[in-house]
Tab-separated table of C-alpha atoms and ligand atoms in Angstrom:
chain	number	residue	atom	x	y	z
F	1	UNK	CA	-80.433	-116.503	48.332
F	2	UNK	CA	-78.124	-119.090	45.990
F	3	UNK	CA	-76.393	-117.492	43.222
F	4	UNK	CA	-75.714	-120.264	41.264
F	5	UNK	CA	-78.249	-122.620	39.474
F	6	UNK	CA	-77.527	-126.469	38.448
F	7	UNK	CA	-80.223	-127.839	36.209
F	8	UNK	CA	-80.344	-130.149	33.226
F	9	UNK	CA	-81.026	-127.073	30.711
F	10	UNK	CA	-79.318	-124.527	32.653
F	11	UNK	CA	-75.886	-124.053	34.890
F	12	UNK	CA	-75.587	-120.450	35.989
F	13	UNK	CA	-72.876	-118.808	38.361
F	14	UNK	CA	-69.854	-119.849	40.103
F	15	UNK	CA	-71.215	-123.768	41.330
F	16	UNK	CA	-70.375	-124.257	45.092
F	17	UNK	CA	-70.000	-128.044	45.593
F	18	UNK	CA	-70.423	-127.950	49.046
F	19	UNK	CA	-73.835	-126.285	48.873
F	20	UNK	CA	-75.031	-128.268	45.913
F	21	UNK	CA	-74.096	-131.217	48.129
F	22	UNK	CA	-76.716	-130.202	50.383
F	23	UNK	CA	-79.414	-129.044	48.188
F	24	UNK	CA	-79.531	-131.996	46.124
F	25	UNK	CA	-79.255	-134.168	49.369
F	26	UNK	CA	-76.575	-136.171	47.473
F	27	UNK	CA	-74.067	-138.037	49.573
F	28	UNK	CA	-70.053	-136.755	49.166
F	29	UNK	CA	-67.500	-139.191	47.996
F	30	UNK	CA	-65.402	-140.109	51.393
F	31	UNK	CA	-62.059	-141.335	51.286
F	32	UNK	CA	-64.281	-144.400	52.566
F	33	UNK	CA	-66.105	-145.014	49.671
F	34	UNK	CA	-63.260	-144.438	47.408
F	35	UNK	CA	-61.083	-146.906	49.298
F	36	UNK	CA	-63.597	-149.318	48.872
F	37	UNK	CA	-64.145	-148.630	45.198
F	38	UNK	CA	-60.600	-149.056	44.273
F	39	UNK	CA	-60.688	-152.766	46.173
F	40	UNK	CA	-62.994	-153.607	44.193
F	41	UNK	CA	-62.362	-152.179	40.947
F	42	UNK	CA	-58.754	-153.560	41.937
F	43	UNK	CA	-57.172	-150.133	41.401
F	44	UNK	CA	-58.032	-146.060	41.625
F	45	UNK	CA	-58.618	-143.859	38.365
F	46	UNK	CA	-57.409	-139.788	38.712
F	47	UNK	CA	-60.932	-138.810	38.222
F	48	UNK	CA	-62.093	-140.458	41.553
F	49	UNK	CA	-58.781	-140.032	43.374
F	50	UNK	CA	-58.865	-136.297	42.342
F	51	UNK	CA	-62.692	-135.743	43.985
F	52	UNK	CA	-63.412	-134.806	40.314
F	53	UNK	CA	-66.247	-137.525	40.796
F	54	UNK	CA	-67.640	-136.154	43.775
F	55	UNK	CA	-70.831	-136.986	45.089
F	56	UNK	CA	-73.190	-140.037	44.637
F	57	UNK	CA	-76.214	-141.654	45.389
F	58	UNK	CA	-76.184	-145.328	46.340
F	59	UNK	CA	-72.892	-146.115	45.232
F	60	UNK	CA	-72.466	-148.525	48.485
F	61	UNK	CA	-75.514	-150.663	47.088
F	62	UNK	CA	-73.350	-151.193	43.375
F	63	UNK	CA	-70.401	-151.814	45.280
F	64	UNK	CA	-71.933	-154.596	47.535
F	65	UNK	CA	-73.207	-156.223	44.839
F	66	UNK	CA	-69.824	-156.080	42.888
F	67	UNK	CA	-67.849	-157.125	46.030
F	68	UNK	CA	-70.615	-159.961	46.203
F	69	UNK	CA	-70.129	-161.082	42.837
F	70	UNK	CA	-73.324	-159.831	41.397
F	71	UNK	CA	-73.909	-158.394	38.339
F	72	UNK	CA	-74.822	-154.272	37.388
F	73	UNK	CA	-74.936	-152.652	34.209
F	74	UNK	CA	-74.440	-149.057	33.710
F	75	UNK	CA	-76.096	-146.553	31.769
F	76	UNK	CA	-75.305	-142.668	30.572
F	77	UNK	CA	-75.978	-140.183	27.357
F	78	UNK	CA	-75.698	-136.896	26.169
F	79	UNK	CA	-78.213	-134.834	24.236
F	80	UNK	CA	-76.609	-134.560	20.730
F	81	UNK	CA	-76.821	-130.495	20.287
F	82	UNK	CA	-73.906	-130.444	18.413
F	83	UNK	CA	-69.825	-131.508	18.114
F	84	UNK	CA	-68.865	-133.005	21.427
F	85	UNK	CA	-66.284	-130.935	23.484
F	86	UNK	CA	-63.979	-132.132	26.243
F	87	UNK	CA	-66.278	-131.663	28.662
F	88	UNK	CA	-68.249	-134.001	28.098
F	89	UNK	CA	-65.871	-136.476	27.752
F	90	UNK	CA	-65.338	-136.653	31.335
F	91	UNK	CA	-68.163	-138.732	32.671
F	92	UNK	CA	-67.213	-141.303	29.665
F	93	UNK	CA	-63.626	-141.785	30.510
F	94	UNK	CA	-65.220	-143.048	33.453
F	95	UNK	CA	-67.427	-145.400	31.989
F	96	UNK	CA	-65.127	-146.760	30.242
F	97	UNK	CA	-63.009	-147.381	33.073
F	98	UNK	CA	-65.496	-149.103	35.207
F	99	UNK	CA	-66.001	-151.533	31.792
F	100	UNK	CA	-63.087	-152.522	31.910
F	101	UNK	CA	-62.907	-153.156	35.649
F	102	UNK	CA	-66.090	-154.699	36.439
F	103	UNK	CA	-66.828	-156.094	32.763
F	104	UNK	CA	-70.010	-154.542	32.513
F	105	UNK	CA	-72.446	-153.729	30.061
F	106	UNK	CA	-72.678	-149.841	29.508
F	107	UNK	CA	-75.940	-148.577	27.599
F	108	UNK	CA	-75.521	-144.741	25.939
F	109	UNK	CA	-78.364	-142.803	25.447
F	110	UNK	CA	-78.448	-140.291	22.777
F	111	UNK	CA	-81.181	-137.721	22.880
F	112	UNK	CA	-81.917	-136.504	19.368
F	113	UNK	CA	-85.754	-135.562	21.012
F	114	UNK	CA	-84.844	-133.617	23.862
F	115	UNK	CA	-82.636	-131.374	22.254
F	116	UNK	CA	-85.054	-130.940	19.229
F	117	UNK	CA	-87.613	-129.869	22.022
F	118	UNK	CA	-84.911	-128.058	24.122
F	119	UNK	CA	-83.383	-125.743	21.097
F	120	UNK	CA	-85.243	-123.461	19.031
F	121	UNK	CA	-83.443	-123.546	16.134
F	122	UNK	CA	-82.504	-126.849	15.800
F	123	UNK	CA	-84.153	-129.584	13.494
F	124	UNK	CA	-84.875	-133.191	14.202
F	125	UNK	CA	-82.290	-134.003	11.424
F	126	UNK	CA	-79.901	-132.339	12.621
F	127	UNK	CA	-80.263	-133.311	16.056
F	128	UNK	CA	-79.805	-137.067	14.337
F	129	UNK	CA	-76.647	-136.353	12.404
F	130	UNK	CA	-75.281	-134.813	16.033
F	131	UNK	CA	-76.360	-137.600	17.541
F	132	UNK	CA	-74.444	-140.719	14.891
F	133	UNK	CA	-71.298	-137.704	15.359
F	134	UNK	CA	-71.337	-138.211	19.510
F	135	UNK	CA	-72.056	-141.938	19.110
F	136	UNK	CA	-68.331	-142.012	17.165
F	137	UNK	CA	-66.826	-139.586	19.651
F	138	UNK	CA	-68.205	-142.112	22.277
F	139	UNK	CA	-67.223	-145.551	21.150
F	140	UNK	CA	-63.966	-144.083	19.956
F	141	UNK	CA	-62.568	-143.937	23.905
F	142	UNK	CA	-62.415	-147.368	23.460
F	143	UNK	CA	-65.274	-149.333	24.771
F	144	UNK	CA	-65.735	-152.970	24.126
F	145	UNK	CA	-68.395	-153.364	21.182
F	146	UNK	CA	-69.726	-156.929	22.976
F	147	UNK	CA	-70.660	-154.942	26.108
F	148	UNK	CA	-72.001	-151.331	24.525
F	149	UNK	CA	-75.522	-150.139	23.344
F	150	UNK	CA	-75.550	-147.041	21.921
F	151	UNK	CA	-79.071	-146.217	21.693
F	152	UNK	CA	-80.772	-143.237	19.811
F	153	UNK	CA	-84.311	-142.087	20.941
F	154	UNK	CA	-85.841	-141.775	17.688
F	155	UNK	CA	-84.626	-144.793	16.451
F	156	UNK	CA	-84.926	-147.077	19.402
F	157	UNK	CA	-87.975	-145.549	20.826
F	158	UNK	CA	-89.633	-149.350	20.338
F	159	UNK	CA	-87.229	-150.350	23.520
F	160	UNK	CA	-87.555	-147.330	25.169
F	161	UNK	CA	-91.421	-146.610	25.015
F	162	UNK	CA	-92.708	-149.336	26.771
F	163	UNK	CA	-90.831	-148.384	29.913
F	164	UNK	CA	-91.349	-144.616	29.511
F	165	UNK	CA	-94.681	-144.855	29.548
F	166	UNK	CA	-94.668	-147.174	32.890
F	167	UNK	CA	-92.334	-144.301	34.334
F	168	UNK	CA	-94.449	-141.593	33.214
F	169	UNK	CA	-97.925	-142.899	34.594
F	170	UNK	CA	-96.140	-142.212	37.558
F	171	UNK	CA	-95.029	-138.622	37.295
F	172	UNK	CA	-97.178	-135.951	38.046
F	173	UNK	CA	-97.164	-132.117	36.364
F	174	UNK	CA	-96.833	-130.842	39.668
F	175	UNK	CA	-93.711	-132.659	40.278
F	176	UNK	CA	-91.644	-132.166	37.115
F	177	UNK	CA	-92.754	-128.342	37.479
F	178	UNK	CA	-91.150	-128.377	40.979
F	179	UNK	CA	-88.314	-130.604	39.820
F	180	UNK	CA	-87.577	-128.362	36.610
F	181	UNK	CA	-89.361	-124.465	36.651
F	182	UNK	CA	-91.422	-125.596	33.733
F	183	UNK	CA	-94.144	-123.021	33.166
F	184	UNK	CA	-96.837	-123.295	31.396
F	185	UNK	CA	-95.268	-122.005	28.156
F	186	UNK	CA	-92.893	-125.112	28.239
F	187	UNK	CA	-93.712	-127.657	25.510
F	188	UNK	CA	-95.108	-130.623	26.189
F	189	UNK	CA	-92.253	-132.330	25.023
F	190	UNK	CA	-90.149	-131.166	27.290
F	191	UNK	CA	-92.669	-132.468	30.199
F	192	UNK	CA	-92.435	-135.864	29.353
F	193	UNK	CA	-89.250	-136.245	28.239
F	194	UNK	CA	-87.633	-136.872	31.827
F	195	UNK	CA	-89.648	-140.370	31.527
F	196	UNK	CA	-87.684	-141.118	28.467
F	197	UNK	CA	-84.019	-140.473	30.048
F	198	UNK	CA	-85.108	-142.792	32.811
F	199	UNK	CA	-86.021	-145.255	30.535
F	200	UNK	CA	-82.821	-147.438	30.156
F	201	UNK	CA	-82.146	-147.200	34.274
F	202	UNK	CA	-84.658	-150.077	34.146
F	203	UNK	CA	-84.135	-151.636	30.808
F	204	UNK	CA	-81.983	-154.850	32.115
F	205	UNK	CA	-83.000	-156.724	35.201
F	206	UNK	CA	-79.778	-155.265	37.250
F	207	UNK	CA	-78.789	-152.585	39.274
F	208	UNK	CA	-77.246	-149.749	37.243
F	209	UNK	CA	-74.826	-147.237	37.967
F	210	UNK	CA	-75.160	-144.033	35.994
F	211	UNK	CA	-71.868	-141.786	35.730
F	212	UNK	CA	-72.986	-137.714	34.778
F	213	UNK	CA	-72.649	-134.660	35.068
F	214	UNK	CA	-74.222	-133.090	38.190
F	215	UNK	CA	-76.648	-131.345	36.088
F	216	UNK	CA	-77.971	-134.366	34.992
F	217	UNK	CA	-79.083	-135.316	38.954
F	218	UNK	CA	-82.553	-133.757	38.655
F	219	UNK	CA	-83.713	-136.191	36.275
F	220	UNK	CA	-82.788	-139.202	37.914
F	221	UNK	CA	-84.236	-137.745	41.545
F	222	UNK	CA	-87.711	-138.228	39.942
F	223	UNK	CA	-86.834	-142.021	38.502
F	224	UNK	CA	-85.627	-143.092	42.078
F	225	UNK	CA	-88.930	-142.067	43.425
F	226	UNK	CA	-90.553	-144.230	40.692
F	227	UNK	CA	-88.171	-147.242	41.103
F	228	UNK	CA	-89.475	-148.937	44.327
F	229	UNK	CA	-93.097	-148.987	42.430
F	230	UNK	CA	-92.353	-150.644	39.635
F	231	UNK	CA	-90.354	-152.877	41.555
F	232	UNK	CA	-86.935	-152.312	40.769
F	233	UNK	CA	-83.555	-151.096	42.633
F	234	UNK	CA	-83.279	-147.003	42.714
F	235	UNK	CA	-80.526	-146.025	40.264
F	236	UNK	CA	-77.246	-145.316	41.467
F	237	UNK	CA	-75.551	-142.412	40.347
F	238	UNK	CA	-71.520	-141.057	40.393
F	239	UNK	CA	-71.308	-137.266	39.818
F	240	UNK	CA	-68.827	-135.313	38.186
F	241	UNK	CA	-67.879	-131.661	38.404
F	242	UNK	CA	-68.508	-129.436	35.643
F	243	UNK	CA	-65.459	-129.018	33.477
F	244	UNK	CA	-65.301	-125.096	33.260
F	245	UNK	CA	-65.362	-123.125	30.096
F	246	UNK	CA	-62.029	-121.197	28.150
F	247	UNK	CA	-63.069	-118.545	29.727
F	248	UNK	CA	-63.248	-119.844	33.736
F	249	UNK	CA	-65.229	-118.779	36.585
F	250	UNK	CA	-66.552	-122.336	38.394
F	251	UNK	CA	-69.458	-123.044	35.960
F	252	UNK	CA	-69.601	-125.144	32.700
F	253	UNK	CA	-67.970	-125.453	29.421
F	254	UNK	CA	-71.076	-124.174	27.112
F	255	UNK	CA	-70.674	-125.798	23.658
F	256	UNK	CA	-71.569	-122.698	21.870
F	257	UNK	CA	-68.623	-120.644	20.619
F	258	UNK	CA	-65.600	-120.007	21.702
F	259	UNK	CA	-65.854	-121.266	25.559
F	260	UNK	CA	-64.925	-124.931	24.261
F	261	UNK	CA	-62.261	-127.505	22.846
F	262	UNK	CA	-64.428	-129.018	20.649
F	263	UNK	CA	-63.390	-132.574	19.815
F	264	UNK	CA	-63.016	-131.492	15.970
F	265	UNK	CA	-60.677	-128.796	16.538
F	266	UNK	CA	-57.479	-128.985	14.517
F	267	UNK	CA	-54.065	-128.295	16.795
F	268	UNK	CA	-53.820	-124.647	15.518
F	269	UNK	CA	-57.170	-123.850	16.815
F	270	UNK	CA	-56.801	-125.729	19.488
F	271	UNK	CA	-53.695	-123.576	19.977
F	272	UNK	CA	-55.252	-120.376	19.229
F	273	UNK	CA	-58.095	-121.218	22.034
F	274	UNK	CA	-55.941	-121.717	24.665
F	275	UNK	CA	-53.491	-119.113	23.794
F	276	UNK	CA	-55.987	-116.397	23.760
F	277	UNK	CA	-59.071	-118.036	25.858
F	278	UNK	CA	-57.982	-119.967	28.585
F	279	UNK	CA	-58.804	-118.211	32.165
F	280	UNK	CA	-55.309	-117.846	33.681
F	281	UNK	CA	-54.601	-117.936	37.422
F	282	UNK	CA	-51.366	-115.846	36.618
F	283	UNK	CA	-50.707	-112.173	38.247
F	284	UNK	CA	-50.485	-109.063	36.089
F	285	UNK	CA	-46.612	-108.977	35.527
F	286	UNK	CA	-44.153	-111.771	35.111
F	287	UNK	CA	-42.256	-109.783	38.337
F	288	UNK	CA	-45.711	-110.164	40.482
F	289	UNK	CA	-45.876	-113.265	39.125
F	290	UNK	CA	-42.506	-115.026	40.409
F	291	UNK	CA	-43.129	-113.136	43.751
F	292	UNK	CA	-46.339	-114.260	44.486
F	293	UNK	CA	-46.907	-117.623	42.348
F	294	UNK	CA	-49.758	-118.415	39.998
F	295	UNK	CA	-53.123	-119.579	41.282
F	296	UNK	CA	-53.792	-123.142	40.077
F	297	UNK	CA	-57.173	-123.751	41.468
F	298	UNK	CA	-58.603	-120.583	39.176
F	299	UNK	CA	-56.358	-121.312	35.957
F	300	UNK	CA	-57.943	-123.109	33.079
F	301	UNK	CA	-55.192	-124.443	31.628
F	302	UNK	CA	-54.391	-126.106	34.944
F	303	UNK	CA	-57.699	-127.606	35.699
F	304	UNK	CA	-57.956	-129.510	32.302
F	305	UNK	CA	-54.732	-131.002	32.880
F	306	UNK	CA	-56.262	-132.147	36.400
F	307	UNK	CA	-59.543	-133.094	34.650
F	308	UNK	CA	-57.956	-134.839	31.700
F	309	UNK	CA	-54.491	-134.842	30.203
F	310	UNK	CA	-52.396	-135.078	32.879
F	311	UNK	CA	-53.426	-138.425	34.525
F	312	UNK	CA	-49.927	-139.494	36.239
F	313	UNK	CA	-50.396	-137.548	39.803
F	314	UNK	CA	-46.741	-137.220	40.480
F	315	UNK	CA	-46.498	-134.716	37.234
F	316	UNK	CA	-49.623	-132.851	37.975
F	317	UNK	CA	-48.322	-132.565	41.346
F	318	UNK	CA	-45.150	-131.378	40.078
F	319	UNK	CA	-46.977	-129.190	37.712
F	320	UNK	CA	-48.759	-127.245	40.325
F	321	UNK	CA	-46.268	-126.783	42.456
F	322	UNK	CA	-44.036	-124.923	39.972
F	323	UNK	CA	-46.760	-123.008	39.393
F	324	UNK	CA	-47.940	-121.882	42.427
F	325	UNK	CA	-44.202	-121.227	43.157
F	326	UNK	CA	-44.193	-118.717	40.238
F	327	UNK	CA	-41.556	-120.979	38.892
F	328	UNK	CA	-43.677	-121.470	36.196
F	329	UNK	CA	-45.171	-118.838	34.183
F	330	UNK	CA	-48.734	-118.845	32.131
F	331	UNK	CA	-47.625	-119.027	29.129
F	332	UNK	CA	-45.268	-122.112	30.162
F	333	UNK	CA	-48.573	-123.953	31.554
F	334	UNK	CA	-50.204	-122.825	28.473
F	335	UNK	CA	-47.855	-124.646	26.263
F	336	UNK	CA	-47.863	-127.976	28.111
F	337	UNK	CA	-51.791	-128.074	27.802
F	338	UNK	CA	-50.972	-127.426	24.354
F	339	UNK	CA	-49.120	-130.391	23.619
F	340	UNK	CA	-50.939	-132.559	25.866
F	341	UNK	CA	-54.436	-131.611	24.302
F	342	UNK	CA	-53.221	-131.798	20.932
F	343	UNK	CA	-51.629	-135.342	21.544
F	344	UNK	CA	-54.713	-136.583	22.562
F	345	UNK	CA	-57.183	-134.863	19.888
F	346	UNK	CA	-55.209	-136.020	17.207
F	347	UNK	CA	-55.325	-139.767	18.785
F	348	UNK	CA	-58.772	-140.151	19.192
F	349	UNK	CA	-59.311	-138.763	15.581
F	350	UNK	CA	-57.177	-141.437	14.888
F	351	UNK	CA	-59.419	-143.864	16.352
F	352	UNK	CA	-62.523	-142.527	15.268
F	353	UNK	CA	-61.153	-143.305	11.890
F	354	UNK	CA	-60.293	-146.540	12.898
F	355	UNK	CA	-63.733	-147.489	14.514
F	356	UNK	CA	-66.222	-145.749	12.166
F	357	UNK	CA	-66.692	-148.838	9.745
F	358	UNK	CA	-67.801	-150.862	12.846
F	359	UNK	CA	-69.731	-148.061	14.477
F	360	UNK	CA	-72.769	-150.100	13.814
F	361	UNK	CA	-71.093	-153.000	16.676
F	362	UNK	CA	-71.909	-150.601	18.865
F	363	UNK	CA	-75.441	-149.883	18.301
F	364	UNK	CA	-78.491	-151.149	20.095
F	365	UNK	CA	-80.796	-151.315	17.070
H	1	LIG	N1	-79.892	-135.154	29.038
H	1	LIG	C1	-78.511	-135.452	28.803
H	1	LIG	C2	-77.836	-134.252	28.105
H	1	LIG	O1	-78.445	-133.310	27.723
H	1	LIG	C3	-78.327	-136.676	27.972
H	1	LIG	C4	-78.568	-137.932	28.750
H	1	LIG	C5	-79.516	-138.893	28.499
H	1	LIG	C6	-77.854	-138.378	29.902
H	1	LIG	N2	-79.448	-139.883	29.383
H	1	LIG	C7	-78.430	-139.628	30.261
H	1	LIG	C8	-76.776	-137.865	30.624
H	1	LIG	C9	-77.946	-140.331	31.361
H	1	LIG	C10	-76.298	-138.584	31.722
H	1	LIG	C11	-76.888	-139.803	32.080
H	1	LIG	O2	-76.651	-134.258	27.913
């Protein structure tokens, strides 16, 4: 029996790539397909070089067309529940990336309705202040306003409809039932929403390539089977890992509490969090410790600096091995993430200062 579940609502358990692999039939990135990205893309990015991106679906068929000179747009979002944590910043960095490398249009889909229908205690209103909050957080990593459509559901639902409802004839109960467990206590909002989030796969007359989190697969199964009859490519998807909570263990960062570096949080908290939160790979006593060596792969503090603030290989490199030497003690690791973190919180704050008066460049509607 699996003892881990990966679904759009829900990510239980210590996630075993390998397996997930095979259950969602998803295709691993080879050192093939990475090679081959980088040519085109004319250079590598840590996230795919690190296998933090790793699986996808269809990624040959984007990077033919790229290599043929063709034109593809991408396309990814994030249900506005709240304040936006590193986490999810991860699929965005490499968005942004691929902007910059292939020059392509990037649409981001904010779901003010699915989390509304998702969270009991959470109004529509709020779910719309999240979701003008995230849309900052987004455009703030420092995409290029000509090329970037931020869209809200609620507010561009006059785009989005007319394709939803083409995607949705389609869908069957039975199949959204089997794709998500809904039951029949699940509101009906919930049922149709997966129509919505495939929605702006097909709102250009391109290929797309959607960057997510695994999680997010599920949806985008039942828009690939849809694709072919209303004549257009199958989206192509690049997954990431789930960055793991404070507190460790191989699942997700939850945004609720104190599992998170929220985006907001000032350095002392950010400080505090690690200090006494972060999952460390360390032994019991500093005397174990230099004996046997700390544990990289399991330590918190050393995974976000693999995931995101340590992008030059040779110091992560140099990073782990001290570490795993037991050179290096937590609390040293600790520290660096520290700085590193705090450096780069307190930049993009910066920017999202800088941007917010031309937020609305960014906006679809
Ligand atoms: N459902 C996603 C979430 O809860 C948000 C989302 C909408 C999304 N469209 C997407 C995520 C496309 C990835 C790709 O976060």
């Amino acid at each position: 029996m699996d003892d881990f579940t990966v679904t759009p609502w829900k990510v239980e358990g210590v996630i075993d790539y390998d397996r997930l692999v095979e259950r969602f039939g998803v295709r691993r990135m080879t050192g093939d397909v990475r090679a081959r990205l980088a040519r085109a893309a004319g250079g590598s990015h840590h996230l795919i070089d690190r296998g933090i991106f790793f699986s996808h679906r269809d990624l040959d068929a984007i990077l033919k067309t790229a290599e043929g000179g063709g034109r593809f747009f991408m396309y990814t979002g994030r249900g506005p529940s709240g304040t936006t944590h590193i986490g999810h910043l991860v699929p965005w960095i490499l968005a942004r990336w691929l902007q910059e490398r292939f020059g392509a249009t990037v649409y981001f889909q904010l779901t003010d309705d699915e989390k509304f229908f998702a969270k009991p205690g959470l109004t529509l209103e709020e779910a719309g202040g999240h979701a003008l909050d995230n849309a900052l957080d987004f455009a703030a990593l420092g995409f290029d306003p000509d090329r970037t459509r931020i869209m809200i559901d609620t507010r561009d639902i006059a785009a989005l409809y007319p394709i939803a409802a083409r995607v949705a004839k389609k869908i069957t109960f039975s199949s959204t039932k089997a794709t998500f467990g809904f039951t029949g206590e699940t509101n009906i909002g919930m049922i149709f929403y997966t129509a919505l989030q495939s929605a702006p796969c097909f709102i250009e007359d391109a290929p797309v390539l959607i960057p997510l989190g695994v999680d997010q697969d599920p949806h985008f199964r039942l828009t690939r089977d849809v694709a072919p009859v209303l004549g257009k490519p199958k989206p192509a998807l690049i997954h990431s890992m789930m960055m793991p909570g404070l507190g460790g263990g191989g699942g997700k960062m939850s945004s609720s509490g104190d599992d998170a570096i929220l985006l907001s949080d000032d350095p002392r908290t950010v400080e505090k969090k690690i200090k006494k939160r972060a999952f460390s790979g360390g032994r019991t006593d500093v005397a174990e410790h230099r004996r046997l060596g700390g544990d990289p792969d399991v330590d918190v503090s050393f995974q976000y600096l693999r995931f995101l603030f340590e992008p030059d290989d040779s110091k992560l490199e140099r990073l782990r091995e001290e570490y795993a030497s037991g050179r290096m003690l937590t609390g040293e690791l600790k520290q660096i993430l520290i700085e590193k973190a705090n450096g780069f919180l307190e930049e993009h704050r910066a920017r999202r200062e800088e941007i917010r008066p031309d937020l609305g460049s960014y906006m679809f509607g």
